[in-house]
Amino acid sequence: MNIIYVDNNATTRVDPAVVEAMMPYYTENYGNPSSMHAFGGNVSRAISKAREQVASLINASPDEIIFTSCGTESDSTAISATISSIPDKKHIITSRVEHPAVKNLYEHLAKKGYKVTFVPVDRQGSLDLDFFYDHLTDDTALISIMWANNETGVVFPIDEITRAANDRGIVLHTDAVQAVGKIPVDVQKTNVDLLSLSGHKIHAPKGVGALYVRKGTKFTPFLIGGHQEKGRRGGTENVATIIGLGKASVLAEELVKTGMAKVGRLRDRLEKGLISRVQNAMVNGDTSSRLPNTTNISFEYIEGESILLMMNELNICASSGSACTSGSLEPSHVLRAMGIPFTAAHGSIRFSLSHYNTEEEMDFIIEKMPPIIDRLRRMSPFWNQGKPANTMLTGAECPL
Amino acid sequence: MWEYTDKVKDHFINPRNVGFIDNPDGMGEVGSLACGDALKLTFKLGDDKKISDAKFQTFGCASAIASSSALTEMIKGLTLKEAADITNDDIAQFLGGLPKEKMHCSVMGRDALEKAIAYYEGATIQQKEGEIVCECFGITDIEIRRAVQESGLKTVEDVTDYVKAGGGCGNCHDRIGEIISEVRGKPVLVKPVPKALTNVQKIKMIEETLDREIKPALKKDGGDIELVDFDHNTVFVRLRGTCSTCAKSQVTLKSYVETKLKELVSSDLVVSEVQQ
């Protein structure tokens, strides 16, 4: 069965070279890096090398890298560490389109008494910078804004945001889980204080992530325990996956330099092909500032889960911002924050590519999608003989 | 990924009776684009007064399409009286079951059928009556009561799964809980709401907020404030120093002091000034 995998913002295939690098740390080199004997010490050295590799990917220094279990742990650690280090400030800022790892934590903190500002985005998914500047106060402890959005691929002006934070002495964290490995991320050029990244988005396994903490940034550990990670994250190291993240970082560094341009061309081919062949289809998100691998397309008057399951019949794997796919009854908070109309939000499909994708695969999708869309539209009461139908049901009866 | 039965998958991939019957005997439309699913059902009666043909058009997820397809198959050959007895659980059972979160798809089928039969009988299409409980999805207490009764729903979450009520902002969860207990005749656990502060706690927090936040800010401009009394969520304060003679003191009181107290202590507080 040939899978066409265009859901790489959800997770990625582990690179075979990564698996190969990891395997000895399950089979032969199973020592504990904290042990006194050389058998464990060798493992400790391997972790140091992985730390250098991850640091190199974002141009950090190795001792600024803390290994974690996932992107969510990195985000939680960064945010919790900052607010507990700055207890007298009670205002925190984020955007309305963050990943749940940040969004839900901020909502939790709002209930705990923090004053939380969610910066809105415009119809293109771009951040409202005027609003952002207007809400920076002396009481602001932390700004956490994603580098790139997982659903639309829109890249935020993180340089400018960081400068604004630096100028005012506000701690800046960025969830760069989607940006790292796809576009250049350089913490010397972009002076962020904290940065989260995740292994399984860059062809390393699930269960490993990293948090960059700039030297001099106030920090309190989230997982309190042993002296691992210089006391900044307790718990025995998940050695093999850390080695995997190191190897994946080396490969990602190379890909960002040379490989992503090809991915961008494939994405553009797919996007143009679909938009030109399907009427009432539109791209969501600012195409002038976007990850090279992502396109989010709304097919109006039909529903995303149905589209995905029809695609599933052809072994095409993508994802949707529709309500039905999330188990909630509302479409994605990202598309709603952008003000995408309901005719389009329910039928949004995200294609996210990797360097494993081929031109043939894109052409296959371009060939197969129009009949799927057509078939579902012929079933839809909102579609009639090749165009949107005039029907009483289109009215926005529910003001969600 | 949802765990759909083979029958759901079959009715989704190969839906039966897609379309619209011209000059139908019965027609029912439910749902809306905004809410994420909608169904238009039409049927024709034969000479024997049994449903001879039925067609559907559905906007929605796989289970919405499968429920509609199943419904058209189920009602063909039935008299209207027989068709009227079909419940949403019958539709779900016909499909070998639906994921709990998708039960509202079967409810949508049942509702469309009811409307289509009413259309035939010349009854005006039922206006929504009763109190709107869920404003996000426009669901009334009558619809919620019916679902609780017919499907034996026990929790707010159940109600959301069956009729969508409570699936948006969540403000109506308490009211849904009340309706469930009214119908079922016993109290129901709703999502725990933050415990209300006691008066003593409020006064303590107001004092703290005044000392920590508000007084230092006013003192910068040579003003001051003191807490005089607290009664029924009204905070009585007296302005001191330059504040007491300042023309803008009322603005300070409402837009700064009251806002701060609402934000940091309790949203139901009102600030009132006691004259010197």
XYZ file of C-alpha atoms in Angstrom:
676
model
C 0.000 0.000 0.000
C 1.488 3.288 -1.114
C 0.811 6.053 1.384
C 0.953 9.631 0.184
C 1.848 11.462 3.334
C 1.169 15.207 3.272
C 0.567 15.675 6.997
C 4.101 16.548 8.086
C 3.019 19.366 10.408
C 1.321 16.627 12.442
C 4.333 14.386 12.516
C 7.081 13.173 10.215
C 8.677 9.974 9.105
C 11.735 9.155 11.215
C 14.724 9.337 8.903
C 16.347 5.902 8.495
C 19.724 7.457 9.335
C 18.192 8.676 12.597
C 16.926 5.197 13.451
C 20.331 3.807 12.675
C 22.043 6.311 14.967
C 19.601 5.510 17.764
C 19.610 1.713 17.689
C 22.918 1.067 19.504
C 21.598 3.057 22.457
C 18.808 0.508 22.881
C 20.843 -2.609 22.207
C 24.473 -2.174 23.248
C 25.058 1.202 24.862
C 22.266 1.045 27.362
C 24.202 2.594 30.226
C 22.870 5.414 32.353
C 24.688 8.621 31.431
C 24.832 9.576 35.111
C 26.759 6.428 36.082
C 30.344 6.567 37.231
C 31.563 3.713 35.028
C 32.888 4.270 31.549
C 29.981 2.266 30.099
C 27.627 5.033 31.231
C 30.159 7.778 30.603
C 30.265 6.929 26.916
C 26.547 7.506 26.724
C 27.002 10.843 28.460
C 29.492 11.854 25.794
C 27.040 10.857 23.057
C 24.411 13.090 24.643
C 26.900 15.953 24.677
C 27.434 15.460 20.979
C 23.659 15.464 20.359
C 23.419 18.677 22.371
C 26.026 20.270 20.134
C 24.140 19.117 17.053
C 20.822 20.551 18.251
C 22.541 23.780 19.321
C 24.142 24.094 15.911
C 20.759 23.826 14.167
C 19.600 27.060 15.824
C 23.075 28.610 16.278
C 22.957 28.366 20.067
C 25.646 27.217 22.431
C 25.273 23.629 23.699
C 24.768 24.555 27.340
C 21.731 26.595 26.325
C 19.917 23.425 25.214
C 17.741 21.420 27.624
C 16.349 18.129 26.369
C 12.660 17.546 27.095
C 10.058 14.933 26.230
C 8.165 16.970 23.616
C 7.260 20.401 22.321
C 4.505 20.740 24.891
C 6.928 20.108 27.751
C 9.289 22.718 26.301
C 6.446 25.253 26.089
C 5.158 24.482 29.567
C 8.647 24.666 31.033
C 9.449 27.971 29.346
C 6.213 29.638 30.413
C 6.123 28.253 33.944
C 9.818 28.967 34.531
C 9.401 32.573 33.446
C 6.348 33.438 35.479
C 7.675 31.787 38.610
C 10.981 33.652 38.196
C 9.150 36.981 37.880
C 6.445 36.677 40.542
C 5.671 40.401 40.854
C 4.511 40.829 37.243
C 1.080 39.510 36.404
C 0.563 40.238 32.723
C 1.410 37.805 29.929
C 0.912 38.056 26.170
C 0.392 35.518 23.425
C -1.450 35.314 20.099
C -4.921 34.016 19.355
C -3.588 31.336 17.028
C -1.124 29.468 19.228
C -0.886 25.711 19.414
C -2.952 24.288 22.313
C 0.326 23.686 24.182
C 0.579 27.438 24.720
C -3.037 28.524 24.269
C -4.506 26.216 26.885
C -1.754 26.961 29.390
C -2.403 30.698 28.978
C -6.133 30.114 29.471
C -5.311 28.130 32.590
C -3.124 30.976 33.875
C -5.917 33.472 33.154
C -8.118 31.484 35.540
C -5.333 31.586 38.101
C -5.450 35.385 38.100
C -2.987 36.357 35.380
C -3.975 39.156 33.066
C -3.675 37.608 29.636
C -3.618 39.426 26.315
C -4.321 37.419 23.171
C -3.038 39.341 20.151
C -5.467 38.995 17.231
C -4.601 38.209 13.625
C -6.064 39.565 10.409
C -7.829 37.705 7.623
C -4.433 36.558 6.290
C -3.433 35.176 9.674
C -0.852 37.934 10.182
C -0.322 39.319 13.650
C -1.876 42.685 14.559
C 1.358 44.417 15.549
C -0.325 47.700 16.505
C -2.459 45.818 18.991
C 0.648 44.033 20.234
C 2.581 47.267 20.866
C -0.444 48.863 22.515
C -0.631 46.082 25.074
C 2.967 45.980 26.252
C 2.998 47.255 29.837
C 5.380 47.595 32.761
C 3.540 44.666 34.319
C 4.218 42.354 31.338
C 6.328 39.395 32.417
C 6.280 37.252 29.295
C 5.472 37.216 25.609
C 5.028 33.795 24.048
C 4.401 33.940 20.313
C 4.862 31.126 17.863
C 7.459 31.460 15.127
C 5.238 29.838 12.509
C 1.652 28.642 12.636
C 0.993 24.921 12.401
C -2.316 25.199 10.538
C -1.637 27.885 7.957
C 2.159 27.953 7.930
C 2.097 31.739 8.383
C 5.468 32.943 9.720
C 5.259 35.693 12.302
C 7.667 38.696 12.380
C 9.495 37.180 15.310
C 12.521 39.482 14.795
C 10.434 42.572 15.367
C 8.498 41.023 18.254
C 11.741 39.993 19.898
C 13.237 43.474 19.543
C 10.120 44.966 21.140
C 10.427 42.527 24.045
C 14.191 43.043 24.435
C 13.805 46.835 24.453
C 11.347 46.630 27.327
C 13.057 43.881 29.287
C 10.173 41.464 28.743
C 11.017 37.765 28.465
C 10.309 36.403 24.975
C 9.478 32.757 24.372
C 8.716 31.372 20.943
C 7.156 28.057 20.058
C 9.313 27.305 17.017
C 8.149 23.707 16.690
C 6.930 24.259 13.121
C 9.669 26.673 12.063
C 12.762 24.702 13.047
C 13.926 22.466 10.231
C 11.818 24.285 7.648
C 13.214 27.819 7.663
C 16.422 29.302 9.106
C 16.174 29.770 12.861
C 19.164 31.557 14.349
C 19.069 32.670 17.969
C 22.064 34.944 17.448
C 20.193 36.911 14.801
C 16.828 36.696 16.558
C 17.456 37.426 20.191
C 14.760 35.215 21.753
C 15.130 34.244 25.400
C 13.437 30.864 25.158
C 12.615 28.650 22.188
C 10.783 25.326 21.958
C 11.424 22.680 19.338
C 10.145 19.157 18.858
C 11.852 16.042 17.531
C 9.043 14.382 15.650
C 8.419 17.407 13.437
C 11.963 17.164 12.053
C 12.220 13.437 11.322
C 13.358 12.416 14.799
C 11.116 10.155 16.890
C 8.177 11.185 19.037
C 8.935 11.659 22.728
C 11.825 14.081 22.489
C 12.037 17.853 22.307
C 14.337 20.629 23.353
C 14.126 23.984 25.029
C 16.633 26.696 24.260
C 17.304 28.957 27.251
C 19.499 31.962 26.496
C 22.384 32.337 28.898
C 21.377 34.703 31.690
C 17.644 34.028 31.386
C 16.000 33.453 34.747
C 14.982 29.830 34.977
C 13.355 27.484 37.445
C 12.966 23.810 36.556
C 9.567 22.385 35.665
C 10.432 18.756 36.368
C 12.168 18.783 39.710
C 14.302 15.747 40.399
C 17.857 14.647 39.752
C 20.782 16.700 38.547
C 20.247 15.811 34.888
C 20.417 18.653 32.376
C 22.458 20.570 34.983
C 19.521 20.499 37.366
C 17.239 22.177 34.873
C 15.174 19.081 34.045
C 15.097 16.089 36.348
C 14.609 12.556 35.047
C 16.878 10.023 33.390
C 17.638 11.096 29.842
C 15.650 9.432 27.046
C 19.010 8.595 25.562
C 18.189 7.003 22.211
C 15.671 9.654 21.197
C 18.105 12.400 22.227
C 20.727 10.808 19.974
C 18.012 10.679 17.289
C 17.201 14.360 17.739
C 20.891 15.157 17.396
C 21.180 13.244 14.144
C 17.915 14.720 12.827
C 19.230 18.200 13.639
C 22.287 17.610 11.454
C 20.035 16.490 8.597
C 17.607 19.365 9.188
C 20.383 21.930 9.086
C 21.337 20.650 5.657
C 17.702 20.534 4.500
C 17.033 24.135 5.492
C 20.088 25.184 3.459
C 19.363 23.149 0.356
C 16.326 20.881 0.501
C 13.403 23.069 1.460
C 13.458 24.988 -1.808
C 12.411 21.779 -3.539
C 9.668 21.234 -0.974
C 8.490 24.787 -1.637
C 8.282 24.110 -5.360
C 6.254 20.957 -4.740
C 3.911 22.845 -2.422
C 3.429 25.583 -5.003
C 2.752 23.025 -7.702
C 0.112 21.348 -5.532
C -1.488 24.623 -4.485
C -1.660 26.063 -7.999
C -2.881 22.774 -9.381
C -5.753 22.536 -6.917
C -6.788 26.184 -6.991
C -6.857 26.207 -10.784
C -8.872 22.994 -11.027
C -11.395 23.459 -8.245
C -13.774 26.389 -8.149
C -14.699 28.030 -4.845
C -11.382 27.016 -3.364
C -9.063 29.452 -1.614
C -5.775 29.506 0.220
C -5.918 30.459 3.899
C -2.963 32.432 5.235
C -0.481 35.036 4.059
C 1.318 33.447 1.109
C 4.071 36.080 1.259
C 5.214 34.978 4.716
C 4.709 31.273 4.973
C 6.551 28.026 5.652
C 7.637 26.441 2.373
C 5.935 23.120 3.121
C 2.426 24.174 4.142
C -0.732 25.096 2.296
C -4.159 25.407 3.858
C -6.947 25.335 1.302
C -10.656 25.797 1.905
C -13.071 23.970 -0.343
C -16.306 25.815 0.150
C -19.715 24.263 0.859
C -18.403 20.870 1.952
C -17.080 19.526 5.208
C -13.479 18.657 6.016
C -13.910 15.270 7.652
C -15.757 13.961 4.622
C -13.005 15.249 2.346
C -10.309 13.636 4.509
C -12.052 10.276 4.590
C -12.526 10.308 0.825
C -8.807 11.088 0.506
C -8.128 8.321 2.993
C -9.724 5.872 0.564
C -6.880 6.784 -1.810
C -4.253 6.605 0.970
C -3.698 10.348 0.912
C -3.032 11.596 4.458
C -3.748 15.232 5.297
C -5.640 17.079 8.016
C -8.466 19.547 8.414
C -9.506 22.484 10.550
C -13.124 21.386 10.485
C -15.126 20.913 13.649
C -15.847 17.251 13.048
C -12.219 16.218 12.870
C -11.374 17.645 16.256
C -14.185 16.070 18.210
C -15.316 19.551 19.107
C -18.263 21.212 17.445
C -16.405 24.313 16.355
C -13.921 24.730 13.539
C -10.276 25.411 14.352
C -9.559 28.384 16.608
C -6.926 29.521 14.109
C -9.344 29.832 11.187
C -11.958 31.437 13.437
C -9.403 33.962 14.713
C -8.675 34.814 11.071
C -12.373 35.374 10.444
C -12.585 32.751 7.701
C -16.312 32.464 6.832
C -18.139 29.303 7.819
C -18.694 28.408 4.173
C -14.927 27.894 4.042
C -13.765 27.084 7.578
C -15.558 23.743 7.761
C -14.031 22.618 4.467
C -10.402 23.512 5.109
C -7.682 21.004 4.335
C -4.068 21.376 5.380
C -1.405 19.822 3.184
C 2.023 19.817 4.820
C 4.876 18.379 2.802
C 8.344 17.059 3.499
C 11.386 16.360 1.368
C 10.131 12.788 1.018
C 7.269 13.948 -1.210
C 7.593 13.779 -4.975
C 6.235 15.560 -7.996
C 4.323 12.391 -8.938
C 2.569 12.442 -5.594
C 1.549 16.074 -6.042
C 0.205 15.307 -9.500
C -1.723 12.342 -8.107
C -3.356 14.573 -5.492
C -4.074 17.245 -8.093
C -5.752 14.594 -10.235
C -7.749 12.947 -7.439
C -8.956 15.924 -5.422
C -11.314 17.571 -7.935
C -13.546 14.469 -8.286
C -13.687 14.112 -4.477
C -14.715 17.738 -4.080
C -17.209 17.411 -6.891
C -18.726 14.259 -5.433
C -19.230 15.799 -2.002
C -20.599 19.004 -3.463
C -23.151 17.058 -5.453
C -24.294 15.668 -2.100
C -24.364 19.105 -0.463
C -27.612 21.075 -0.145
C -25.518 24.218 -0.492
C -24.350 23.347 -3.968
C -26.498 23.127 -7.045
C -25.497 22.386 -10.641
C -21.934 23.586 -10.428
C -22.421 26.613 -8.187
C -23.386 27.602 -4.650
C -27.101 26.978 -4.139
C -29.592 29.536 -2.975
C -31.026 27.868 0.038
C -32.493 28.929 3.311
C -29.971 26.840 5.168
C -26.919 28.918 4.250
C -27.977 31.592 6.731
C -25.656 31.910 9.660
C -28.239 30.613 12.072
C -25.684 30.004 14.752
C -23.408 32.860 15.665
C -20.346 30.809 16.548
C -9.580 9.137 13.675
C -13.149 8.117 14.422
C -14.024 4.470 14.871
C -16.797 4.084 12.334
C -18.537 0.776 11.725
C -18.231 -0.855 8.314
C -21.834 0.053 7.684
C -21.180 3.740 8.370
C -18.197 3.601 6.029
C -20.281 1.867 3.367
C -23.095 4.431 3.555
C -20.513 7.229 3.439
C -18.502 5.913 0.503
C -21.564 4.597 -1.375
C -24.400 6.792 -0.181
C -27.865 5.677 -1.252
C -30.477 8.049 -2.608
C -28.462 11.230 -3.003
C -30.423 14.043 -4.588
C -33.616 16.003 -4.565
C -37.089 14.890 -5.648
C -38.875 17.497 -7.733
C -42.377 18.254 -6.476
C -41.889 16.164 -3.360
C -44.736 15.122 -1.085
C -42.576 15.748 1.926
C -39.556 17.982 2.446
C -37.560 18.773 5.578
C -34.491 20.950 6.039
C -32.432 21.094 9.226
C -29.058 22.419 10.294
C -27.011 25.216 8.792
C -23.698 25.823 7.133
C -22.464 27.764 10.109
C -23.174 24.900 12.473
C -21.210 22.464 10.351
C -23.944 20.108 9.203
C -27.217 20.358 7.336
C -29.647 17.953 5.718
C -32.384 18.366 3.146
C -34.702 15.363 2.932
C -37.416 14.872 0.302
C -39.840 11.981 -0.214
C -42.626 10.916 -2.518
C -45.634 8.769 -1.576
C -46.909 5.946 -3.791
C -50.543 5.164 -4.541
C -50.575 2.874 -1.505
C -49.690 5.916 0.685
C -46.361 4.379 1.475
C -43.068 6.218 0.911
C -42.047 5.152 -2.579
C -38.921 7.240 -2.920
C -36.703 9.295 -0.633
C -33.634 11.394 -1.361
C -31.207 13.459 0.663
C -28.626 16.192 0.329
C -26.221 16.527 3.225
C -23.434 18.878 4.175
C -21.410 17.375 6.965
C -19.035 14.736 8.158
C -19.000 11.072 7.219
C -21.478 10.084 9.912
C -23.880 12.847 8.867
C -23.835 11.574 5.298
C -24.141 7.949 6.428
C -27.036 8.789 8.793
C -28.882 10.554 5.970
C -28.296 7.691 3.572
C -29.464 5.177 6.181
C -32.563 7.225 6.895
C -33.661 7.226 3.247
C -33.222 3.454 3.103
C -35.128 2.941 6.341
C -38.200 4.963 5.406
C -38.763 3.585 1.931
C -41.844 1.359 1.897
C -43.137 2.698 5.219
C -46.419 4.498 5.827
C -46.014 7.952 7.299
C -47.285 6.661 10.606
C -44.607 3.967 10.641
C -41.945 6.435 9.536
C -42.926 8.848 12.295
C -41.982 6.208 14.860
C -38.341 6.141 13.768
C -36.069 7.518 16.465
C -32.526 8.744 16.228
C -31.390 5.649 18.082
C -33.022 3.534 15.331
C -30.895 5.345 12.758
C -27.742 4.800 14.808
C -28.607 1.137 15.298
C -29.248 0.661 11.592
C -25.639 1.757 11.076
C -24.313 -0.595 13.731
C -23.807 2.321 16.114
C -22.232 5.760 15.924
C -19.403 7.229 18.004
C -21.001 8.937 20.990
C -19.750 12.357 19.866
C -21.540 11.848 16.550
C -25.000 11.005 17.840
C -26.213 14.469 16.826
C -25.947 13.271 13.203
C -28.692 10.733 13.839
C -30.765 13.351 15.665
C -30.467 15.559 12.595
C -31.885 12.728 10.461
C -34.828 12.230 12.780
C -35.530 15.994 12.855
C -35.490 16.253 9.066
C -37.901 13.340 8.821
C -40.296 14.959 11.289
C -40.226 18.181 9.325
C -40.792 16.348 6.058
C -43.834 14.564 7.456
C -45.193 17.840 8.859
C -44.704 19.382 5.421
C -46.848 16.660 3.871
C -49.514 17.009 6.500
C -49.652 20.719 5.793
C -48.631 21.550 9.308
C -46.643 24.731 9.338
C -43.030 23.888 9.826
C -42.628 23.912 13.524
C -41.321 27.192 14.808
C -38.760 26.823 17.512
C -40.529 27.510 20.742
C -39.357 27.457 24.273
C -36.347 29.100 25.784
C -33.089 29.208 23.824
C -30.620 27.511 26.132
C -27.564 27.165 23.890
C -27.104 30.428 22.043
C -24.158 29.155 20.033
C -26.229 26.495 18.275
C -29.720 27.908 18.887
C -30.954 24.906 20.873
C -34.068 25.245 23.031
C -34.939 23.642 26.334
C -37.637 21.654 24.522
C -35.085 19.974 22.275
C -32.824 19.267 25.222
C -35.673 17.850 27.341
C -36.714 15.600 24.501
C -33.203 14.254 23.959
C -32.676 13.678 27.677
C -35.978 11.821 27.907
C -35.797 9.764 24.726
C -32.155 8.779 24.866
C -31.795 8.655 28.639
C -29.001 11.249 28.705
C -27.299 11.770 32.020
C -24.596 14.415 31.644
C -24.073 17.785 29.984
C -21.556 16.081 27.729
C -24.224 13.587 26.613
C -26.515 16.462 25.679
C -23.744 18.071 23.641
C -23.134 14.798 21.812
C -26.812 14.389 20.941
C -28.094 17.886 20.189
C -24.888 19.996 20.183
C -26.177 22.230 22.989
C -23.240 23.314 25.127
C -20.663 22.562 22.456
C -19.725 26.203 21.858
C -18.849 28.754 24.510
C -20.017 26.564 27.371
C -21.959 29.322 29.140
C -25.131 27.230 29.179
C -23.655 24.176 30.932
C -25.310 25.038 34.239
C -28.707 25.512 32.610
C -28.374 22.217 30.750
C -27.519 20.542 34.043
C -30.676 21.992 35.580
C -32.802 20.743 32.694
C -31.328 17.259 32.982
C -32.123 17.149 36.675
C -35.613 18.479 36.071
C -36.298 15.765 33.505
C -34.593 13.007 35.408
C -35.777 14.221 38.763
C -32.475 14.272 40.532
C -29.514 16.590 40.811
C -26.809 16.287 38.210
C -23.164 17.097 38.521
C -22.237 19.925 36.221
C -18.701 20.967 35.522
C -17.411 22.358 38.806
C -17.567 26.138 38.837
C -14.996 28.072 40.808
C -16.176 28.361 44.361
C -17.612 31.770 45.147
C -15.541 33.874 47.483
C -16.925 34.581 50.922
C -17.346 38.183 52.019
C -14.420 37.920 54.389
C -12.200 36.599 51.593
C -13.349 39.380 49.313
C -12.667 42.096 51.876
C -9.222 40.681 52.514
C -8.435 40.595 48.803
C -9.810 44.115 48.296
C -7.566 45.436 51.049
C -4.578 43.675 49.588
C -5.297 44.992 46.110
C -5.748 48.531 47.391
C -2.464 48.394 49.274
C -0.448 46.622 46.614
C -1.798 48.032 43.365
C -4.081 50.994 43.726
C -2.669 53.125 46.544
C 0.867 53.234 45.107
C -0.535 54.371 41.752
C -2.693 57.113 43.277
C 0.102 58.268 45.570
C 2.236 59.054 42.550
C -0.206 61.893 41.862
C -0.517 62.883 45.490
C -3.787 61.065 46.037
C -4.902 58.237 48.277
C -7.864 55.976 48.901
C -9.319 54.148 51.866
C -11.776 51.337 52.230
C -14.842 52.415 54.227
C -17.267 49.550 53.953
C -18.250 46.523 51.915
C -21.825 45.435 51.414
C -23.495 43.252 48.755
C -20.516 43.491 46.410
C -20.408 47.284 46.669
C -17.038 48.592 47.761
C -17.413 51.926 49.574
C -14.267 53.997 49.430
C -13.197 57.495 50.375
C -10.758 59.420 48.203
C -8.008 61.339 49.950
C -5.361 63.916 49.137
C -5.439 65.422 45.669
C -7.962 62.803 44.551
C -10.640 64.263 46.800
C -10.580 67.562 44.944
C -9.723 66.224 41.507
C -12.320 66.833 38.808
C -11.467 63.486 37.244
C -11.846 61.499 40.446
C -15.008 59.754 39.227
C -13.155 58.553 36.153
C -10.326 57.291 38.326
C -12.809 55.541 40.546
C -14.666 53.712 37.772
C -12.091 53.176 35.071
C -9.160 52.441 37.310
C -10.132 51.404 40.824
C -13.232 49.443 39.893
C -11.584 47.828 36.877
C -8.620 46.726 38.960
C -10.820 45.284 41.698
C -13.006 43.465 39.177
C -9.940 42.046 37.544
C -8.041 41.003 40.634
C -10.781 40.213 43.157
C -14.189 39.505 41.684
C -15.948 40.562 38.496
C -19.186 41.456 40.298
C -17.739 44.280 42.409
C -19.003 47.866 42.126
C -17.135 50.806 43.603
C -18.995 53.650 45.248
C -17.539 56.812 46.738
C -18.380 57.996 50.241
C -18.259 61.782 50.456
C -15.979 63.359 53.016
